[in-house]
Each structure stands twice: as C-alpha cells, then as structure tokens.
CSV table of C-alpha atoms in Angstrom, one decimal:
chain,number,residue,atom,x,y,z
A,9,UNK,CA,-3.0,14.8,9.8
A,10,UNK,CA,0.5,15.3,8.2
A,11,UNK,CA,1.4,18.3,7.1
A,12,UNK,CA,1.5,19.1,3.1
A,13,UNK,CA,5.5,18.5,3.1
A,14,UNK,CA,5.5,15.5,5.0
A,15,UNK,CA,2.7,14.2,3.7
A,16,UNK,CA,4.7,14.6,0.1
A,17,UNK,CA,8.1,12.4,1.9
A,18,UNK,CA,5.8,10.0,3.4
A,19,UNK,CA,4.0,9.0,0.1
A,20,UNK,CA,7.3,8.8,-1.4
A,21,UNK,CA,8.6,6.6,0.7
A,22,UNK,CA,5.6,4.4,0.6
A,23,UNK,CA,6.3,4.2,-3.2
A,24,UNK,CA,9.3,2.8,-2.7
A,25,UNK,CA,7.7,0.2,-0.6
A,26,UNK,CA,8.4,1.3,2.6
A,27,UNK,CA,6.6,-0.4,5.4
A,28,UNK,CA,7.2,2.4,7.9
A,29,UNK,CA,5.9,4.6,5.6
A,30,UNK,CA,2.6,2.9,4.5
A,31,UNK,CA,2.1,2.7,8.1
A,32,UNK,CA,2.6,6.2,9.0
A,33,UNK,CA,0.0,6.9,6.4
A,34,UNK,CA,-2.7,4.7,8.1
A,35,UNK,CA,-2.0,6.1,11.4
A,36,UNK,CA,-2.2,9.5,10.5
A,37,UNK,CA,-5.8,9.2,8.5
A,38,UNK,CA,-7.4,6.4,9.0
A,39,UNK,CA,-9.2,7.7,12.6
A,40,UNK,CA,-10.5,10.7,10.1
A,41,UNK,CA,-11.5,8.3,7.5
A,42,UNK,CA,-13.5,6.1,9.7
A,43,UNK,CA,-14.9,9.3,11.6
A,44,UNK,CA,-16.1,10.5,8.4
A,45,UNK,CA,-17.6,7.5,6.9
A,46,UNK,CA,-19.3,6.1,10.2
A,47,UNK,CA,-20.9,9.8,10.2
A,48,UNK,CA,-22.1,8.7,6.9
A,49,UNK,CA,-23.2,5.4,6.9
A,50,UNK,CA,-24.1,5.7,10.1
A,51,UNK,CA,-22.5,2.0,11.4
A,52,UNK,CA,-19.1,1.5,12.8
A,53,UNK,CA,-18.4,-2.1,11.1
A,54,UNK,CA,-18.7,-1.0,7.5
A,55,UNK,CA,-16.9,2.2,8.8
A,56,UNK,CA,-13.9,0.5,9.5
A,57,UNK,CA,-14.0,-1.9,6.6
A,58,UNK,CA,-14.5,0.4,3.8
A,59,UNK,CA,-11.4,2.5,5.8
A,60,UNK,CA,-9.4,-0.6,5.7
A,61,UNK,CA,-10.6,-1.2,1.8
A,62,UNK,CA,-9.8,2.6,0.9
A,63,UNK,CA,-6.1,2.1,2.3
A,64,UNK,CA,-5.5,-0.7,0.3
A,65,UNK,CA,-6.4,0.6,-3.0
A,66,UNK,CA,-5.0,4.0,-2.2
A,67,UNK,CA,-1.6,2.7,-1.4
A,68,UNK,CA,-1.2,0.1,-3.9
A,69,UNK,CA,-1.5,2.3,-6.5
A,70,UNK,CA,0.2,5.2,-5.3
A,71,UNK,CA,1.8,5.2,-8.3
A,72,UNK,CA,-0.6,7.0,-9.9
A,73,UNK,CA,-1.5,9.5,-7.5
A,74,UNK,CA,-0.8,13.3,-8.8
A,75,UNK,CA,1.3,15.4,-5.9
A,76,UNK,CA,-0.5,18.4,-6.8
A,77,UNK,CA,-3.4,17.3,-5.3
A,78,UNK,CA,-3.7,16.6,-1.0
A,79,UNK,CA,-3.4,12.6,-0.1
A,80,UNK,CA,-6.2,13.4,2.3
A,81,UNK,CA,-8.7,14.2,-0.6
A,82,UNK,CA,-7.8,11.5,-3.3
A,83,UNK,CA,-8.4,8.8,0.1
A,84,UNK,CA,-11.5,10.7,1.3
A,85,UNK,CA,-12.9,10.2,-2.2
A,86,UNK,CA,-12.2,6.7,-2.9
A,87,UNK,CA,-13.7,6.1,0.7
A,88,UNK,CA,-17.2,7.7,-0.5
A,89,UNK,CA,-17.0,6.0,-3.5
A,90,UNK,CA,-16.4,2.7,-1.8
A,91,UNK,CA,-19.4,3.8,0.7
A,92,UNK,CA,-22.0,4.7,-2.0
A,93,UNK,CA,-21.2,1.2,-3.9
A,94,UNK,CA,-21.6,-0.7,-0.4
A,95,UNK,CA,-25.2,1.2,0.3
A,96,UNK,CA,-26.5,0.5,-3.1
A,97,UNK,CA,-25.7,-2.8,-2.4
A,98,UNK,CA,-27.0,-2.8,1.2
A,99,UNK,CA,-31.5,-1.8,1.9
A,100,UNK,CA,-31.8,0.0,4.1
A,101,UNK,CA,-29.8,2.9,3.4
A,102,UNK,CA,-28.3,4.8,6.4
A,103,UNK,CA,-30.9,7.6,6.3
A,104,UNK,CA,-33.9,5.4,6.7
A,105,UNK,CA,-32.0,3.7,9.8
A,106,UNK,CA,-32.0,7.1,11.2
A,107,UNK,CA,-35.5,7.9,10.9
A,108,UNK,CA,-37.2,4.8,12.2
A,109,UNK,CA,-34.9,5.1,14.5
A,110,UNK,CA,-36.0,8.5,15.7
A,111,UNK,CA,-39.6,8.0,15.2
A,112,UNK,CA,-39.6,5.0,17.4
A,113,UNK,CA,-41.8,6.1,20.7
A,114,UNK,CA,-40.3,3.6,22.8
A,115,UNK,CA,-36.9,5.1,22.6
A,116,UNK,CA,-37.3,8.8,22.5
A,117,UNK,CA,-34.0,10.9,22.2
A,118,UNK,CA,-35.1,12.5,25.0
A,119,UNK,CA,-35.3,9.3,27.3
A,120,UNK,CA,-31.8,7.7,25.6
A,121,UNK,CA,-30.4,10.7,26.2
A,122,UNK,CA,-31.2,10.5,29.9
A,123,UNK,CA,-30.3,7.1,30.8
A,124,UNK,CA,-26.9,7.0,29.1
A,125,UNK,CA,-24.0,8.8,30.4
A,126,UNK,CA,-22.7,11.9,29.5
A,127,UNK,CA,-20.5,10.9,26.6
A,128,UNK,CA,-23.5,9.0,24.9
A,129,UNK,CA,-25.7,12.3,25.4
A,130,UNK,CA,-23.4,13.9,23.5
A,131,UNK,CA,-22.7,11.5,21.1
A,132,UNK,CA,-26.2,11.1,20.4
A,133,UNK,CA,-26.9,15.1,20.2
A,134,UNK,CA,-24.0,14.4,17.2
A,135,UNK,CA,-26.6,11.9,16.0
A,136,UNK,CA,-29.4,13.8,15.9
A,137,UNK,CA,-27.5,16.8,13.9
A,138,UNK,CA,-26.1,14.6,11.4
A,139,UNK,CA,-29.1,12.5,11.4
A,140,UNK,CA,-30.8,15.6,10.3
A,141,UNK,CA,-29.0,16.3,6.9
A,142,UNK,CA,-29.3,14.8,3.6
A,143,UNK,CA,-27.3,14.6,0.9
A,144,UNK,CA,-24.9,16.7,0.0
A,145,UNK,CA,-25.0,18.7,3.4
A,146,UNK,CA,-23.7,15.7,5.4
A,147,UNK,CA,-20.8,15.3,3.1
A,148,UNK,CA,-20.1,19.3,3.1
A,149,UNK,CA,-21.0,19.7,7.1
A,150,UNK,CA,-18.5,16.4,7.8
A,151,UNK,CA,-16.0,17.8,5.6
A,152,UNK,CA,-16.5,21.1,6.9
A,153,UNK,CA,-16.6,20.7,10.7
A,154,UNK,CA,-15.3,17.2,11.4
A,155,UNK,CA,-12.6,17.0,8.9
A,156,UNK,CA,-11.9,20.8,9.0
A,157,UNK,CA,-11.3,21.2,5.4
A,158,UNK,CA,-11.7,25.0,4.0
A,159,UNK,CA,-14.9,26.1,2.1
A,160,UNK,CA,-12.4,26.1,-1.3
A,161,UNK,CA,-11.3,22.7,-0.4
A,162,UNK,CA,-14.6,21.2,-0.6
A,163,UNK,CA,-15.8,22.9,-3.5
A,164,UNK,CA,-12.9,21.9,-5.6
A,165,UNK,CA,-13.6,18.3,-4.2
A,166,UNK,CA,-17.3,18.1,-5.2
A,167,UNK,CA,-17.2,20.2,-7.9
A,168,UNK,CA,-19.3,23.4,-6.6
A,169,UNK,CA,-19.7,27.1,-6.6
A,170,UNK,CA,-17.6,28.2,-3.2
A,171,UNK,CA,-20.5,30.1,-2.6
A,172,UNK,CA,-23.6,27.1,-3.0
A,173,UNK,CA,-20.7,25.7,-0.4
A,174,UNK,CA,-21.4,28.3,1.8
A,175,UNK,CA,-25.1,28.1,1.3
A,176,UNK,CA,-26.0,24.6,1.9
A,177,UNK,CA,-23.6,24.8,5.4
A,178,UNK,CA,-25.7,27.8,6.5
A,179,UNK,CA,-28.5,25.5,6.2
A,180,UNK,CA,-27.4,22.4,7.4
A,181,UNK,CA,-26.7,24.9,10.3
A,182,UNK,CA,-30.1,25.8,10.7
A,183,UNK,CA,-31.4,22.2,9.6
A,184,UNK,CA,-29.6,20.9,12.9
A,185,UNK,CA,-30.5,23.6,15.2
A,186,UNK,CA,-34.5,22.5,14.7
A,187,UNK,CA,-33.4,19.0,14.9
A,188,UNK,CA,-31.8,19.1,17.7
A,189,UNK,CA,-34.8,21.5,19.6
A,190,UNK,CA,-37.4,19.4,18.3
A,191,UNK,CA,-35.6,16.3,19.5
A,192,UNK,CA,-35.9,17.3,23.3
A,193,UNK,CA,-32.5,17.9,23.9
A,194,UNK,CA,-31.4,17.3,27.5
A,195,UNK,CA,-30.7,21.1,29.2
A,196,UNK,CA,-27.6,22.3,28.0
A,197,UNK,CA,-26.1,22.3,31.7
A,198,UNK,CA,-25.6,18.6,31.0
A,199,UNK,CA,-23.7,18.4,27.7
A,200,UNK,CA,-21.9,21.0,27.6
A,201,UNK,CA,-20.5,21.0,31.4
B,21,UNK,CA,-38.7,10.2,4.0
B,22,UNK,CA,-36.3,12.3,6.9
B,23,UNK,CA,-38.5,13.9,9.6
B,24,UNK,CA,-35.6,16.1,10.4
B,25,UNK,CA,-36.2,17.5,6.8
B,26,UNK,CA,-39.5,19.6,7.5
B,27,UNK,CA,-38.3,20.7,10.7
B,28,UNK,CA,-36.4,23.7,9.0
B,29,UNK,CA,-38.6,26.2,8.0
B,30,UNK,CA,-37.7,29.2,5.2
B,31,UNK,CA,-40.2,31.4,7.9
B,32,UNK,CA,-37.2,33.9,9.6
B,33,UNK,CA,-39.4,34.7,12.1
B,34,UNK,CA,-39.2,31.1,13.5
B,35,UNK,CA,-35.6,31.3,14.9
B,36,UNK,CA,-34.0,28.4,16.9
B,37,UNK,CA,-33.1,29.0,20.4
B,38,UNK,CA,-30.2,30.0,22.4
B,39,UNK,CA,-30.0,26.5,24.1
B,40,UNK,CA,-29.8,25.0,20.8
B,41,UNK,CA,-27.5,26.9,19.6
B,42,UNK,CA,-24.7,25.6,22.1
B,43,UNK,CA,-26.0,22.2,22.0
B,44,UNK,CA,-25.4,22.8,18.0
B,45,UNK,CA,-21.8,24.2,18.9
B,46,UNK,CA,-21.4,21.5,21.8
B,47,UNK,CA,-22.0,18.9,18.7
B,48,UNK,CA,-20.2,20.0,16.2
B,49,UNK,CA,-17.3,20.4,18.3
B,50,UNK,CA,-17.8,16.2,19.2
B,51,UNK,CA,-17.8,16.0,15.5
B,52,UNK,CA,-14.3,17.4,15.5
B,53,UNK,CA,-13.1,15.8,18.0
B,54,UNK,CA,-14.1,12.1,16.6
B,55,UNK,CA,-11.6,13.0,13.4
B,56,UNK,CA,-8.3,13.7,15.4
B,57,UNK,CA,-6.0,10.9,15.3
B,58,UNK,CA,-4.1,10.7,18.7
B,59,UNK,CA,-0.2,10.7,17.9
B,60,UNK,CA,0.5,8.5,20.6
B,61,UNK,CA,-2.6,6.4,20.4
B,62,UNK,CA,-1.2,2.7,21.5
B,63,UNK,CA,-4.1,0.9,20.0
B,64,UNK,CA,-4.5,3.0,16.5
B,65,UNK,CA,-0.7,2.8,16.3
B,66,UNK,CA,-0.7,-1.3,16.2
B,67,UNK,CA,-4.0,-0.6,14.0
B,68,UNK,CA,-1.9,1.0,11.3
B,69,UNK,CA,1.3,-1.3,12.0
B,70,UNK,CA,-1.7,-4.8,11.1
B,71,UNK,CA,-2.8,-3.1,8.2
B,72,UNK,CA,0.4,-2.0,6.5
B,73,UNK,CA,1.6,-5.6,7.1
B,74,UNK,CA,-1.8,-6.8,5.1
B,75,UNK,CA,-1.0,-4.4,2.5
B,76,UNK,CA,2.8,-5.4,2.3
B,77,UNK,CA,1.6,-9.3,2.1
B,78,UNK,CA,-0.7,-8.5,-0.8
B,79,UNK,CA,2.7,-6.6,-2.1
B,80,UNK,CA,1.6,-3.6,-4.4
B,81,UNK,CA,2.3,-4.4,-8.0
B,82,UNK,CA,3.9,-0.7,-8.1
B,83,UNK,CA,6.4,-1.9,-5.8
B,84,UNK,CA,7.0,-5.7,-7.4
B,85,UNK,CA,8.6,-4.7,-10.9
B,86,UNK,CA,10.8,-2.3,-9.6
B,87,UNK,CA,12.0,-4.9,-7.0
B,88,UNK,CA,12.8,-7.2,-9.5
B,89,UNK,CA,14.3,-4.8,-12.0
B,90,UNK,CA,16.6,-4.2,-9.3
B,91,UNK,CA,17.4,-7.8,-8.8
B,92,UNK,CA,17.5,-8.7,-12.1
B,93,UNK,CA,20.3,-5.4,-12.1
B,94,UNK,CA,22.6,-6.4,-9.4
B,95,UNK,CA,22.5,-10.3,-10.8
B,96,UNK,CA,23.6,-9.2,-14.3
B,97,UNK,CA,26.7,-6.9,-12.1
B,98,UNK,CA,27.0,-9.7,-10.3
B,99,UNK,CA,27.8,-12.6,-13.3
B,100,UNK,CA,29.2,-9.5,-15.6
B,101,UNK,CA,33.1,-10.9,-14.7
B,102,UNK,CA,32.3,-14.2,-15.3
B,103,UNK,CA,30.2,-13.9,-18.5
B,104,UNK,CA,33.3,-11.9,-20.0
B,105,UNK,CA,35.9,-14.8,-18.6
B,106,UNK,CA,33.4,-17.3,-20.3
B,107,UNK,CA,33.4,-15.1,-23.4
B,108,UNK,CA,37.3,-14.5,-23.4
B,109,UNK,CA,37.7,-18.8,-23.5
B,110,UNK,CA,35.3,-19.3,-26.0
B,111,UNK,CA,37.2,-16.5,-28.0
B,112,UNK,CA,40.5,-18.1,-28.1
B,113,UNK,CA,39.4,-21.7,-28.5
B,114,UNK,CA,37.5,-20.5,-31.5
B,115,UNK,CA,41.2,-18.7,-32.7
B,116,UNK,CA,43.0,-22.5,-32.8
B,117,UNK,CA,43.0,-23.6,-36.4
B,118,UNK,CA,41.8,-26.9,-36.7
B,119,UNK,CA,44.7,-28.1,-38.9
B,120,UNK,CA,46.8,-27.1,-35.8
B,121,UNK,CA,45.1,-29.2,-33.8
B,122,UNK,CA,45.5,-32.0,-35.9
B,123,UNK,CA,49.0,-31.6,-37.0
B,124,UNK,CA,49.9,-31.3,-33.2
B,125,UNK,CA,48.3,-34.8,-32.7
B,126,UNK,CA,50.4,-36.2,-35.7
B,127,UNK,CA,53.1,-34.9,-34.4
B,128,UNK,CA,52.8,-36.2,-30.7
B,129,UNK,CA,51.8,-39.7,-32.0
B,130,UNK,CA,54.5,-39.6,-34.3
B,131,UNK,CA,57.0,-38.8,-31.4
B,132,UNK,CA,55.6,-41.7,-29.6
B,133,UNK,CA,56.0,-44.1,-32.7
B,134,UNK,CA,59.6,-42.8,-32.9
B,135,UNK,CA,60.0,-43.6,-29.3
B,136,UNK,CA,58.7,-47.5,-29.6
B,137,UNK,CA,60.8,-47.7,-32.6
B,138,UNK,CA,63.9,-46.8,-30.9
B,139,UNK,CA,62.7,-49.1,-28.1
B,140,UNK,CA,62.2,-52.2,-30.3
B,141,UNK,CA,65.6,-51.2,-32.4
B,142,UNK,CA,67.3,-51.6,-28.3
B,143,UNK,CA,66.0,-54.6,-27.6
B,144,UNK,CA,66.5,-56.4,-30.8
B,145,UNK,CA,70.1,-55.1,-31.6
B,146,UNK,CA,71.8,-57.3,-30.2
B,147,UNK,CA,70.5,-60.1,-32.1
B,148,UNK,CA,70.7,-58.5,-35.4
B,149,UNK,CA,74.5,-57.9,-34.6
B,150,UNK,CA,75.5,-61.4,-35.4
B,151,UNK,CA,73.4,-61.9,-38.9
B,152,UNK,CA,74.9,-58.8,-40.1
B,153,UNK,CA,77.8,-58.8,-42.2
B,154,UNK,CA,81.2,-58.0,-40.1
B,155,UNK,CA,83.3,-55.2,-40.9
B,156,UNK,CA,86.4,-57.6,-40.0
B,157,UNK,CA,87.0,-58.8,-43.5
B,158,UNK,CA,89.9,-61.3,-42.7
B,159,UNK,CA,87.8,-62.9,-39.7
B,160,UNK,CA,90.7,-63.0,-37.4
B,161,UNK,CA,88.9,-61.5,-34.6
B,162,UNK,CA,86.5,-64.7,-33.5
B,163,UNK,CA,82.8,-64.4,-33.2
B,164,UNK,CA,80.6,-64.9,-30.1
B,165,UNK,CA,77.8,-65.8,-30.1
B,166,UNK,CA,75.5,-64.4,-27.8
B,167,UNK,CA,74.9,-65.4,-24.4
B,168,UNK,CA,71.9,-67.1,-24.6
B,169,UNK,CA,72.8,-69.1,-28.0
B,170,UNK,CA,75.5,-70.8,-26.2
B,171,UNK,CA,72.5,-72.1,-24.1
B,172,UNK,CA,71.9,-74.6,-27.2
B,173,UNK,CA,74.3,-76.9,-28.7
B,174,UNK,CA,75.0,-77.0,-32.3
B,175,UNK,CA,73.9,-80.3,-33.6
C-alpha cells in the first residue's frame, strides 16, 4: 500500500502516461485486490482476471478520478462491481460452492484439514470463516480485517451508519467463531504453532 | 441456503469457546496476511511490469490527445521559421507591379534588338560604303572597290 502522498505523485505520473508509474500502481495493489476478490468469489482464476480487468479500466481513465478520494477505494469498488457482473453471469454463485462443498461427507473439514499440511489447515480455517458470512459481512469483515481499512472508511464506501458497521463485524465475529467450532477444527496446537 | 448461517444463535448463553476464539484470531490474521503486497516480491514485481506494458499497448485515450497536442505543438515551433520565410516571398512577389514586369521584358528585348541591329549595321557597312554618295565632290580621290568585288570582272 502507498501511502496517501505518494499514492497522489504516483497517479500523477501515471496521468502523464508514465509506465513506471502505472506499474508501481499494480504492484502496490493488485496482491490486495486479488486477496480481496478471491475471498469473495471464492476462485483464484476469476480473482486475478477481474484484478487484471479493474487495472485497466482504473488507469485508463485516471483522468477522471477525484484526488479527494483514496486510489485504493475507487479500484476496490470497480473490482466488486466487475465481480457482481461476472457472478450474475456465472451459476453457481460462490456461496453455494461453499456449502456443497462443506456439506460433502466425503471430505469433512475436519479430515482435509488433517491430511494437508499446515499452511492448507490454516488456509482452510480462513475458508471456513469467510465461507461462513453472507453478504454484506464478507465485504465489511474483508475490508475490515484483510484490507485493514477503518470502520469510517467502509461506511463511507458502502454507504452505512458507522455504527450498523460496527454491528454486522461483531457478528460476522461471532458467525465465524460457530463456524469454525462446528466445523471440527483441528486443536489449536496445530494452527497456531 | 448457507449452513454456516444457523450456526449463530441470538441465545448469549451459548458462547463459542476459547479454542475457537484463537483459531478465529489465528484466521483472521491469515486473512491479513494474504493482502500485503511484498515490496520486493520478484514474481509480483514482473506481474505489475506485464501488465502495465498491456495497458500501455492498449494506450489510454487520456494519454493519446495530449501526446499528440504536444506533437502537433512542437511541429508548428518547428516549421514556424519557415512558414514566415515562405510568407515573407510570397509578400514581396505579390508587391511587383505587373506593368513592371512587363516593361522590364520590353525593355530587355529591346536591348537585345538594339544589339542585333548594331550587329547587322557591322557586318553590312562596308558594302553600303560604296553605294552611298561620297563626300569627295571633285572625285579626285579614286574609289576601291571592295575586296571581294575585285574577285569579278566588269563585263
């Protein structure tokens, strides 16, 4: 992540049609970007191209973006937008992936979880979690705790109270917890050597 | 329908436990962890570098018009001297009267008229010496004919 000053340089720069620049912009967000969106979508192709496709619409009309606002958030929107017009188009959605997944016997979290090793136990406790929330608390808890964006941030972005904000991350909170007890978690000892 | 979605309960007596609780904190620090971009990350670096080259090929239209306003700029700087020199000629052709023009080219053909007459009056005074009338009155001085007369006798 660039910091708010030269974030402001960079997209100047990249205005001017400066290659360095444009480039310096990918590298700083597009890890983020993808993070966020494969938590959302819940595959790591469409991930990467909807990324890819948010870059280039971003930067060629950089033009028009409004400085007062953070780069971050104007790209982080167009990438949702880009992902909600790709899943109306796509059946299943990324939820119901999730819960055949999980309510497949054969492959229990609890006997995926053992057999993997210990980066894949906890990438699929992440799983679980995420795989627990609906919409909007994925969005927020991504935003929130992945992205690291403040409780005002994400209001402003999705247009809510600071305080339903607030209230649906308590939740999602809670939402996970249960999820991830009733999934048969491997003992903590393991993840979180 | 989400199966996770009944698994929270609104009853506050049914509170998760501790072991979840880190594995929640163990997760959500993952989740963070999946969003840093590593500065000196080889592979996301030449990531960028391919994708800023696909978005320069497709060449943002913000970028094109000002690229050519430029270029269209520096060519007009560029030809500016020349334009004026070209203006300047045009300028002082234009000023030439045309009766100038033509009088000049009377004037020079006239020269060159004078010139052919003076030429032809050279070669033929000699022979219009003899048919014209003396100046000595009491012929004592004796006439000669010219050279190549003598060539032919008098019959």
């Amino acid at each position: 992540m660039l910091d708010p000053k030269t974030e402001r340089l960079t997209i100047e720069r990249a205005r001017r049609g400066d290659r360095d620049a444009i480039a310096e912009l990918i590298h700083a967000y597009q890890r983020p970007l993808e993070a966020f969106l494969f938590r959302m979508c819940g595959k790591h192709e469409l991930a990467e191209d909807l990324a890819q496709e948010a870059f280039v619409r971003v930067i060629k009309s950089l033009d028009r973006f409004d400085d007062q606002y953070r780069f971050s958030t104007w790209l982080f929107t167009i990438g949702k937008r880009l992902l909600v017009n790709a899943q109306q188009k796509m059946k299943p959605t990324a939820d119901s992936e999730v819960v055949e997944y999980r309510a497949g016997d054969a492959r229990t979290p609890l006997a995926e979880v053992e057999s993997v090793e210990r980066g894949e136990r906890i990438a699929n406790l992440v799983e679980i979690a995420i795989g627990a929330l609906g919409s909007p608390q994925r969005e927020i808890v991504l935003l929130f705790h992945q992205q690291g964006w403040s409780v005002q941030r994400i209001a402003a972005e999705l247009d809510m109270p600071e305080g339903t904000i607030k209230s649906h991350l308590f939740r999602a909170r809670r939402r996970m917890l249960f999820a991830i007890e009733q999934s048969g978690a491997p003992n903590p000892g393991e993840v979180l050597r | 329908m989400n199966i996770f979605g009944s698994a929270w309960s609104p009853d506050p007596e049914r509170q998760p436990s501790s072991r979840a609780q880190r594995l929640l904190v163990r997760a959500l620090l993952a989740l963070r962890s999946e969003a840093r971009a590593h500065p000196y990350s080889a592979s996301d670096r030449a990531r960028a570098e391919a994708l800023a080259d696909r978005i320069m090929l497709e060449l943002p239209r913000s970028v094109l018009p000002i690229g050519l306003a430029a270029l269209f700029i520096v060519g007009v700087v560029c030809l500016m001297p020349l334009m004026r020199d070209a203006i300047a000629e045009g300028t002082e052709q234009r000023a030439v009267p045309v009766a100038s023009v033509m009088e000049h080219g009377i004037r020079s053909q006239g020269a060159a008229l004078s010139d052919g007459f003076e030429a032809m009056r050279e070669v033929v005074a000699p022979f219009a010496a003899g048919d014209a009338p003396s100046s000595d009155a009491d012929g004592s001085s004796e006439r000669t004919p010219p050279a190549d007369a003598t060539a032919f006798s008098r019959s």
